Amino acid sequence: MIYYGKQNINEADIQAVVDVLKSDFLTQGPVLEQFERKVADYCGAKYAVAVTNATSALHIACKAAGLGHGGSLWTSPITFTASANCGRYCGANVDFVDIDKATYNMSPASLEQKLKKAKAAGKLPKVVVPVHLAGQSCDMQAIYKLAQEYGFTVLEDASHAIGADYLDTKVGSCAYSDMTVFSFHPVKIITTGEGGLVLTNNEDLYKKLCLYRSHGITRDDELMTHEADGPWYYQQVDLGYNYRMTELQAALGYSQMDRLDEFVARRRQLVARYDELLKDLPVITPHVLDGANPSWHLYMVWADFSKLSIDKVQLFAEMKKRGIVLNLHYIPVHTQPYYQALGFKQGNFPVSEKYYEGIFTLPLYYSLTEKQQDEVVAALKEVLK
Ligand SMILES: *Cc1c(COP(=O)(O)O)cnc(C)c1O
């Protein structure tokens, strides 16, 4: 069976984790900081805070941005639900901005329209979460310009996009945002088993992220309400969580970072090959925004099933018979029962809903061979014929 994604672990990755197991620290040791420094330097950001997963990273980032009851967070309907749920964790309202029909990322034009209305109603969002779907940066220049005009925090959900380029920066530089989040789940570009990280250039946000990662507790005199009672002293100055990443995870992440460029280069090669091989099939291959060079976490194509002899359920079944497991990214978040119960309805975000009707994800990962890729394309040709 060929699946849609797969991690790649080599001997150096294994040795890095074994070395930590033989060291004095399994958590809260020196490797975490080395990993954070490495990711920050790679992306050209000042600060990095590594945590248990991207979901907790999004949560503390929202909290650091001051999102709370009565506030609101906007994101794309075409994402994993975590990009929206982080707002709910903070007690805030969540709303969505429809996608661009070519790139499938949050549409700056829809965002602007929605902001104008929200301003008139006195209901501007506190946080906007653009999601870099498949590892392709959103039009961050346009979104950041709107942020300056309307005064919201920009939190990039770059769970798919470590290693991607945007204009003359790496995604994660926060050149056009306040914070950026990565995921290190095994299906993503690099992995720590489970893991996530927040990047920022803002020292104040960085200090808050560190606090919220670990119970709201600090040993930093500057953050305390009075001078320390003694060397043992710490203060809980806010309500935080235990979202700490272990040294084992950080060691794996550090080692995987050495391989990031190689991972992305291979994904780019495979995507160029897919684009070419699928030319004569009745599918729309991904459209790349000017100035973006995606990391390609996913490769999805769109088909107009109303013009094909099979529906999507049949497509998935026929491909599986041929040893290929397709996937689908994503079911529009606003159509999930939890969000429907909050008042969202089918029809609210038509571009996203049309996307969902025709989209499916083909296998793409570092170790996918050209022979396997040919098998995927041959099977698709046979099934869509
Ligand atoms: C994977 C993913 C997340 C959540 O990542 P975890 O590390 O599994 O918590 C959030 N947003 C997007 C877009 C993702 O793909």
Coordinates of C-alpha atoms and ligand atoms in Angstrom, one line a residue:
M1 CA 0.0 0.0 0.0
I2 CA 1.2 3.5 -0.8
Y3 CA 0.0 6.0 1.9
Y4 CA -0.3 9.8 1.5
G5 CA 2.5 10.6 3.9
K6 CA 5.3 9.0 5.9
Q7 CA 8.2 10.1 8.2
N8 CA 11.8 9.4 7.4
I9 CA 14.1 8.5 10.3
N10 CA 17.8 7.8 9.7
E11 CA 20.6 6.5 11.9
A12 CA 21.7 10.0 12.9
D13 CA 18.2 10.7 14.1
I14 CA 18.2 7.6 16.2
Q15 CA 21.6 8.2 17.6
A16 CA 20.6 11.8 18.6
V17 CA 17.7 10.4 20.7
V18 CA 19.8 7.6 22.2
D19 CA 22.4 10.2 23.3
V20 CA 19.7 12.1 25.2
L21 CA 18.6 8.9 26.9
K22 CA 22.1 8.4 28.2
S23 CA 22.4 12.0 29.4
D24 CA 21.3 13.7 32.6
F25 CA 18.2 15.4 31.2
L26 CA 15.1 13.8 29.6
T27 CA 13.2 17.1 29.8
Q28 CA 14.1 20.8 30.6
G29 CA 17.8 20.2 29.5
P30 CA 20.1 21.9 27.1
V31 CA 18.9 20.3 23.8
L32 CA 15.6 22.0 23.8
E33 CA 17.3 25.4 23.6
Q34 CA 19.6 24.2 20.9
F35 CA 16.7 23.0 18.8
E36 CA 14.8 26.3 19.3
R37 CA 17.9 28.3 18.3
K38 CA 18.4 26.1 15.2
V39 CA 14.8 26.6 14.0
A40 CA 14.9 30.3 14.8
D41 CA 18.2 30.8 12.9
Y42 CA 17.0 28.8 10.0
C43 CA 13.9 30.9 9.6
G44 CA 15.6 34.2 10.4
A45 CA 13.3 34.8 13.5
K46 CA 14.6 36.1 16.8
Y47 CA 12.8 33.7 19.2
A48 CA 11.5 30.2 19.2
V49 CA 9.4 28.3 21.9
A50 CA 9.1 24.6 21.3
V51 CA 6.0 22.8 22.8
T52 CA 4.1 19.5 22.9
N53 CA 2.4 20.0 19.5
A54 CA 1.2 22.6 17.1
T55 CA -2.2 22.6 18.8
S56 CA -0.7 23.8 22.1
A57 CA 1.6 26.2 20.2
L58 CA -1.5 27.8 18.6
H59 CA -3.2 27.9 22.0
I60 CA -0.4 29.7 23.9
A61 CA 0.1 32.0 20.8
C62 CA -3.5 33.1 21.0
K63 CA -3.2 33.6 24.7
A64 CA 0.0 35.6 24.3
A65 CA -1.9 37.8 21.8
G66 CA -4.4 38.6 24.5
L67 CA -7.3 36.6 23.0
G68 CA -10.0 35.8 25.6
H69 CA -13.7 35.9 26.3
G70 CA -15.4 38.4 24.0
G71 CA -12.6 38.4 21.5
S72 CA -12.6 36.8 18.2
L73 CA -10.3 34.7 15.9
W74 CA -10.7 34.3 12.2
T75 CA -9.1 31.6 10.1
S76 CA -9.6 29.6 6.9
P77 CA -12.3 26.9 6.6
I78 CA -9.8 24.8 4.7
T79 CA -7.5 23.7 7.5
F80 CA -7.2 21.2 10.3
T81 CA -9.7 22.0 13.0
A82 CA -6.9 23.0 15.4
S83 CA -6.4 26.3 13.6
A84 CA -9.9 27.3 14.8
N85 CA -10.1 25.4 18.1
C86 CA -7.3 27.4 19.6
G87 CA -9.6 30.4 19.7
R88 CA -12.3 28.4 21.4
Y89 CA -9.8 27.2 24.1
C90 CA -9.4 30.9 24.9
G91 CA -13.1 31.4 25.2
A92 CA -13.2 33.5 22.1
N93 CA -15.6 33.5 19.1
V94 CA -14.3 31.9 15.9
D95 CA -15.2 33.0 12.4
F96 CA -13.9 32.1 9.0
V97 CA -12.6 33.9 5.8
D98 CA -13.3 32.1 2.5
I99 CA -10.4 30.9 0.4
D100 CA -8.9 32.1 -2.8
K101 CA -10.1 29.9 -5.6
A102 CA -6.7 29.5 -7.2
T103 CA -4.3 29.0 -4.3
Y104 CA -6.9 27.6 -1.8
N105 CA -5.4 29.8 0.9
M106 CA -7.2 32.6 2.8
S107 CA -8.3 35.2 0.3
P108 CA -7.0 38.7 1.2
A109 CA -9.9 40.2 -0.8
S110 CA -12.5 38.3 1.3
L111 CA -10.6 39.2 4.4
E112 CA -10.7 42.9 3.5
Q113 CA -14.4 42.8 2.7
K114 CA -15.2 41.0 6.0
L115 CA -13.0 43.5 8.0
K116 CA -14.8 46.5 6.5
K117 CA -18.1 45.0 7.7
A118 CA -16.7 44.1 11.1
K119 CA -15.3 47.5 11.6
A120 CA -18.7 49.1 10.9
A121 CA -20.3 46.7 13.4
G122 CA -17.5 47.3 16.0
K123 CA -16.5 43.6 15.9
L124 CA -13.0 43.5 14.5
P125 CA -11.0 40.3 15.2
K126 CA -8.2 40.2 17.7
V127 CA -6.3 37.4 15.9
V128 CA -6.3 36.2 12.3
V129 CA -4.8 32.8 11.5
P130 CA -3.7 32.4 7.9
V131 CA -2.9 28.8 7.1
H132 CA -0.2 27.9 4.6
L133 CA -2.1 25.0 3.0
A134 CA 0.1 22.3 1.6
G135 CA 3.2 24.3 2.5
Q136 CA 2.4 27.3 0.3
S137 CA 2.6 30.7 2.0
C138 CA -0.6 32.8 2.0
D139 CA -0.4 36.2 0.4
M140 CA 1.2 37.5 3.6
Q141 CA 2.1 40.9 2.3
A142 CA -1.5 41.7 1.6
I143 CA -2.7 40.2 4.9
Y144 CA -0.1 42.0 6.9
K145 CA -1.1 45.3 5.3
L146 CA -4.6 44.7 6.4
A147 CA -3.3 43.9 9.9
Q148 CA -1.7 47.3 10.1
E149 CA -4.8 49.0 8.9
Y150 CA -7.3 47.1 11.2
G151 CA -5.1 46.3 14.1
F152 CA -5.2 42.6 14.6
T153 CA -2.5 40.1 15.5
V154 CA -1.3 37.8 12.6
L155 CA -0.6 34.3 13.7
E156 CA 0.6 32.1 10.8
D157 CA -0.4 28.4 11.0
A158 CA 2.6 27.1 9.1
S159 CA 2.1 23.5 10.3
H160 CA 2.7 22.5 6.7
A161 CA 5.3 25.0 5.7
I162 CA 8.6 24.6 7.5
G163 CA 11.3 25.0 4.8
A164 CA 9.1 27.0 2.5
D165 CA 10.1 30.3 1.0
Y166 CA 8.1 33.5 0.6
L167 CA 9.5 36.5 -1.2
D168 CA 13.0 36.9 0.1
T169 CA 12.3 35.2 3.5
K170 CA 11.8 31.8 4.9
V171 CA 8.3 31.0 6.2
G172 CA 8.7 31.5 10.0
S173 CA 10.7 34.7 9.7
C174 CA 7.6 36.6 10.9
A175 CA 8.5 39.3 8.5
Y176 CA 4.7 39.7 7.8
S177 CA 3.2 38.4 11.0
D178 CA 3.5 38.5 14.8
M179 CA 4.0 34.8 15.4
T180 CA 4.3 31.6 13.3
V181 CA 3.6 28.0 14.4
F182 CA 5.1 24.8 13.0
S183 CA 3.9 21.2 13.6
F184 CA 6.3 18.2 14.0
H185 CA 3.7 15.5 13.8
P186 CA 5.1 12.5 11.8
V187 CA 3.1 13.3 8.6
K188 CA 4.6 16.8 8.5
I189 CA 7.8 17.8 6.8
I190 CA 10.1 17.1 9.8
T191 CA 9.0 15.3 12.9
T192 CA 9.6 15.1 16.7
G193 CA 7.0 12.3 17.1
E194 CA 4.6 14.9 18.5
G195 CA 5.8 18.5 18.7
G196 CA 5.2 22.1 17.8
L197 CA 6.9 25.5 17.9
V198 CA 6.1 29.2 18.0
L199 CA 8.4 31.8 16.4
T200 CA 8.3 35.5 17.0
N201 CA 10.5 38.6 16.8
N202 CA 8.6 40.3 19.7
E203 CA 10.3 39.9 23.1
D204 CA 7.2 40.6 25.0
L205 CA 5.3 37.8 23.2
Y206 CA 8.3 35.5 23.6
K207 CA 8.2 36.0 27.4
K208 CA 4.5 35.3 27.5
L209 CA 4.9 32.1 25.4
C210 CA 7.6 30.8 27.8
L211 CA 5.3 31.5 30.8
Y212 CA 2.3 29.8 29.3
R213 CA 4.3 26.8 28.2
S214 CA 5.1 26.0 31.9
H215 CA 2.3 26.8 34.3
G216 CA 2.6 30.5 34.2
I217 CA 5.6 30.1 36.5
T218 CA 8.8 32.2 36.3
R219 CA 12.2 32.5 37.9
D220 CA 12.8 35.8 36.2
D221 CA 13.0 38.6 38.8
E222 CA 11.7 41.1 36.2
L223 CA 8.4 39.2 35.9
M224 CA 7.9 38.8 39.6
T225 CA 5.7 41.0 41.8
H226 CA 8.4 41.3 44.4
E227 CA 12.0 40.4 44.9
A228 CA 12.8 36.6 45.2
D229 CA 12.6 35.2 48.8
G230 CA 15.7 33.2 48.1
P231 CA 17.4 30.9 45.5
W232 CA 14.6 28.3 45.7
Y233 CA 12.0 30.9 44.8
Y234 CA 9.6 31.0 41.8
Q235 CA 6.3 32.7 41.2
Q236 CA 3.2 31.7 39.4
V237 CA 2.2 35.1 37.9
D238 CA -0.4 33.8 35.4
L239 CA -2.3 30.7 34.6
G240 CA -0.3 28.5 32.2
Y241 CA -0.1 24.8 31.2
N242 CA 2.4 22.0 31.0
Y243 CA 3.1 22.1 27.2
R244 CA 6.8 21.3 27.5
M245 CA 8.6 19.4 24.8
T246 CA 11.0 16.6 26.0
E247 CA 14.7 16.5 25.3
L248 CA 14.1 13.3 23.3
Q249 CA 11.8 15.1 21.0
A250 CA 14.1 18.2 20.7
A251 CA 17.0 15.9 19.9
L252 CA 15.1 14.3 17.1
G253 CA 14.0 17.7 15.9
Y254 CA 17.5 19.0 15.9
S255 CA 18.7 16.1 13.9
Q256 CA 15.8 16.4 11.4
M257 CA 16.5 20.1 10.9
D258 CA 19.9 19.0 9.4
R259 CA 17.8 17.1 6.8
L260 CA 15.1 19.7 6.2
D261 CA 16.5 21.2 3.0
E262 CA 17.0 17.7 1.5
F263 CA 13.4 16.8 2.5
V264 CA 12.0 19.9 0.8
A265 CA 14.2 19.6 -2.3
R266 CA 12.9 16.0 -2.8
R267 CA 9.3 17.1 -2.3
R268 CA 9.7 19.9 -4.9
Q269 CA 11.2 17.4 -7.4
L270 CA 8.3 15.0 -6.9
V271 CA 5.7 17.8 -7.2
A272 CA 7.3 19.0 -10.5
R273 CA 7.0 15.4 -11.7
Y274 CA 3.4 15.1 -10.6
D275 CA 2.5 18.4 -12.4
E276 CA 4.0 17.1 -15.6
L277 CA 2.6 13.5 -15.4
L278 CA -0.9 14.7 -14.6
K279 CA -1.1 17.2 -17.5
D280 CA -3.5 15.2 -19.6
L281 CA -5.7 14.1 -16.8
P282 CA -9.0 15.8 -16.0
V283 CA -7.6 17.3 -12.7
I284 CA -6.5 20.7 -11.7
T285 CA -2.9 20.7 -10.3
P286 CA -1.8 23.2 -7.6
H287 CA -1.4 26.8 -8.5
V288 CA 1.6 28.6 -7.0
L289 CA 1.3 32.2 -5.9
D290 CA 3.9 34.7 -7.3
G291 CA 6.8 34.9 -4.9
A292 CA 6.0 31.7 -3.0
N293 CA 8.1 28.5 -3.2
P294 CA 6.1 25.9 -1.2
S295 CA 7.6 23.1 1.0
W296 CA 4.9 20.8 -0.3
H297 CA 3.7 19.0 2.8
L298 CA 0.7 17.8 0.6
Y299 CA -0.1 17.4 -3.0
M300 CA -3.8 17.8 -3.8
V301 CA -5.6 18.0 -7.1
W302 CA -9.2 19.1 -7.9
A303 CA -11.6 17.3 -10.2
D304 CA -15.0 18.2 -11.4
F305 CA -16.8 15.0 -10.5
S306 CA -20.0 16.2 -12.2
K307 CA -18.2 15.7 -15.4
L308 CA -16.6 12.3 -14.6
S309 CA -18.1 8.8 -14.7
I310 CA -17.3 8.1 -11.0
D311 CA -17.8 9.9 -7.7
K312 CA -15.3 10.6 -5.0
V313 CA -16.3 7.6 -2.9
Q314 CA -15.7 5.3 -5.9
L315 CA -12.4 7.0 -6.7
F316 CA -11.1 6.3 -3.2
A317 CA -12.3 2.7 -3.4
E318 CA -10.9 2.1 -6.9
M319 CA -7.5 3.6 -6.0
K320 CA -7.4 1.5 -2.8
K321 CA -8.0 -1.7 -4.9
R322 CA -4.8 -0.7 -6.8
G323 CA -2.8 -0.3 -3.6
I324 CA -3.0 3.5 -3.2
V325 CA -4.6 5.2 -0.2
L326 CA -5.9 8.6 -1.1
N327 CA -6.7 11.2 1.5
L328 CA -8.6 14.5 1.7
H329 CA -7.4 17.8 3.1
Y330 CA -9.7 19.2 4.4
I331 CA -13.4 19.0 5.2
P332 CA -14.4 22.7 5.7
V333 CA -14.2 23.3 9.4
H334 CA -17.4 25.3 9.5
T335 CA -19.3 22.2 8.4
Q336 CA -18.2 20.1 11.4
P337 CA -21.0 19.4 13.8
Y338 CA -19.2 21.3 16.6
Y339 CA -19.1 24.5 14.5
Q340 CA -22.6 23.9 13.1
A341 CA -23.8 23.9 16.7
L342 CA -22.2 27.4 17.1
G343 CA -24.4 28.6 14.2
F344 CA -22.4 28.1 11.0
K345 CA -24.2 26.7 8.0
Q346 CA -23.6 25.0 4.7
G347 CA -23.4 27.8 2.2
N348 CA -21.5 30.2 4.4
F349 CA -18.2 29.9 2.6
P350 CA -19.0 28.8 -1.0
V351 CA -15.4 28.7 -2.4
S352 CA -14.3 26.4 0.4
E353 CA -17.4 24.2 -0.1
K354 CA -16.7 23.9 -3.9
Y355 CA -13.1 23.1 -3.1
Y356 CA -14.2 20.3 -0.9
E357 CA -16.5 18.8 -3.6
G358 CA -13.5 18.1 -5.9
I359 CA -10.3 17.9 -3.9
F360 CA -8.3 14.9 -3.0
T361 CA -4.7 14.3 -1.9
L362 CA -2.2 12.1 -3.7
P363 CA 0.8 10.3 -1.9
L364 CA 3.8 12.6 -1.3
Y365 CA 6.7 12.0 1.0
Y366 CA 10.5 12.1 1.0
S367 CA 11.0 8.4 0.4
L368 CA 8.3 8.0 -2.3
T369 CA 10.1 6.6 -5.3
E370 CA 9.6 7.6 -8.9
K371 CA 8.4 4.1 -9.6
Q372 CA 5.7 4.4 -6.9
Q373 CA 4.8 7.8 -8.2
D374 CA 4.3 6.3 -11.7
E375 CA 2.1 3.7 -10.2
V376 CA -0.1 6.4 -8.6
V377 CA -0.4 8.2 -11.9
A378 CA -1.1 5.0 -13.9
A379 CA -3.8 4.0 -11.4
L380 CA -5.4 7.5 -11.5
K381 CA -5.4 7.4 -15.3
E382 CA -7.1 4.1 -15.3
V383 CA -9.7 5.1 -12.8
L384 CA -10.5 8.5 -14.2
K385 CA -10.7 7.3 -17.8
Ligands
LIG1 C1 -1.2 19.2 11.8 C2 -1.8 20.5 11.9 C3 -2.1 21.1 13.1 C4 -2.0 20.5 14.4 O1 -0.7 20.0 14.6 P1 -0.4 19.0 15.9 O2 1.1 19.1 16.0 O3 -0.8 17.6 15.5 O4 -1.1 19.5 17.1 C5 -2.6 22.4 13.1 N1 -2.9 23.1 12.0 C6 -2.6 22.5 10.8 C7 -2.9 23.2 9.5 C8 -2.1 21.2 10.7 O5 -2.0 20.6 9.5

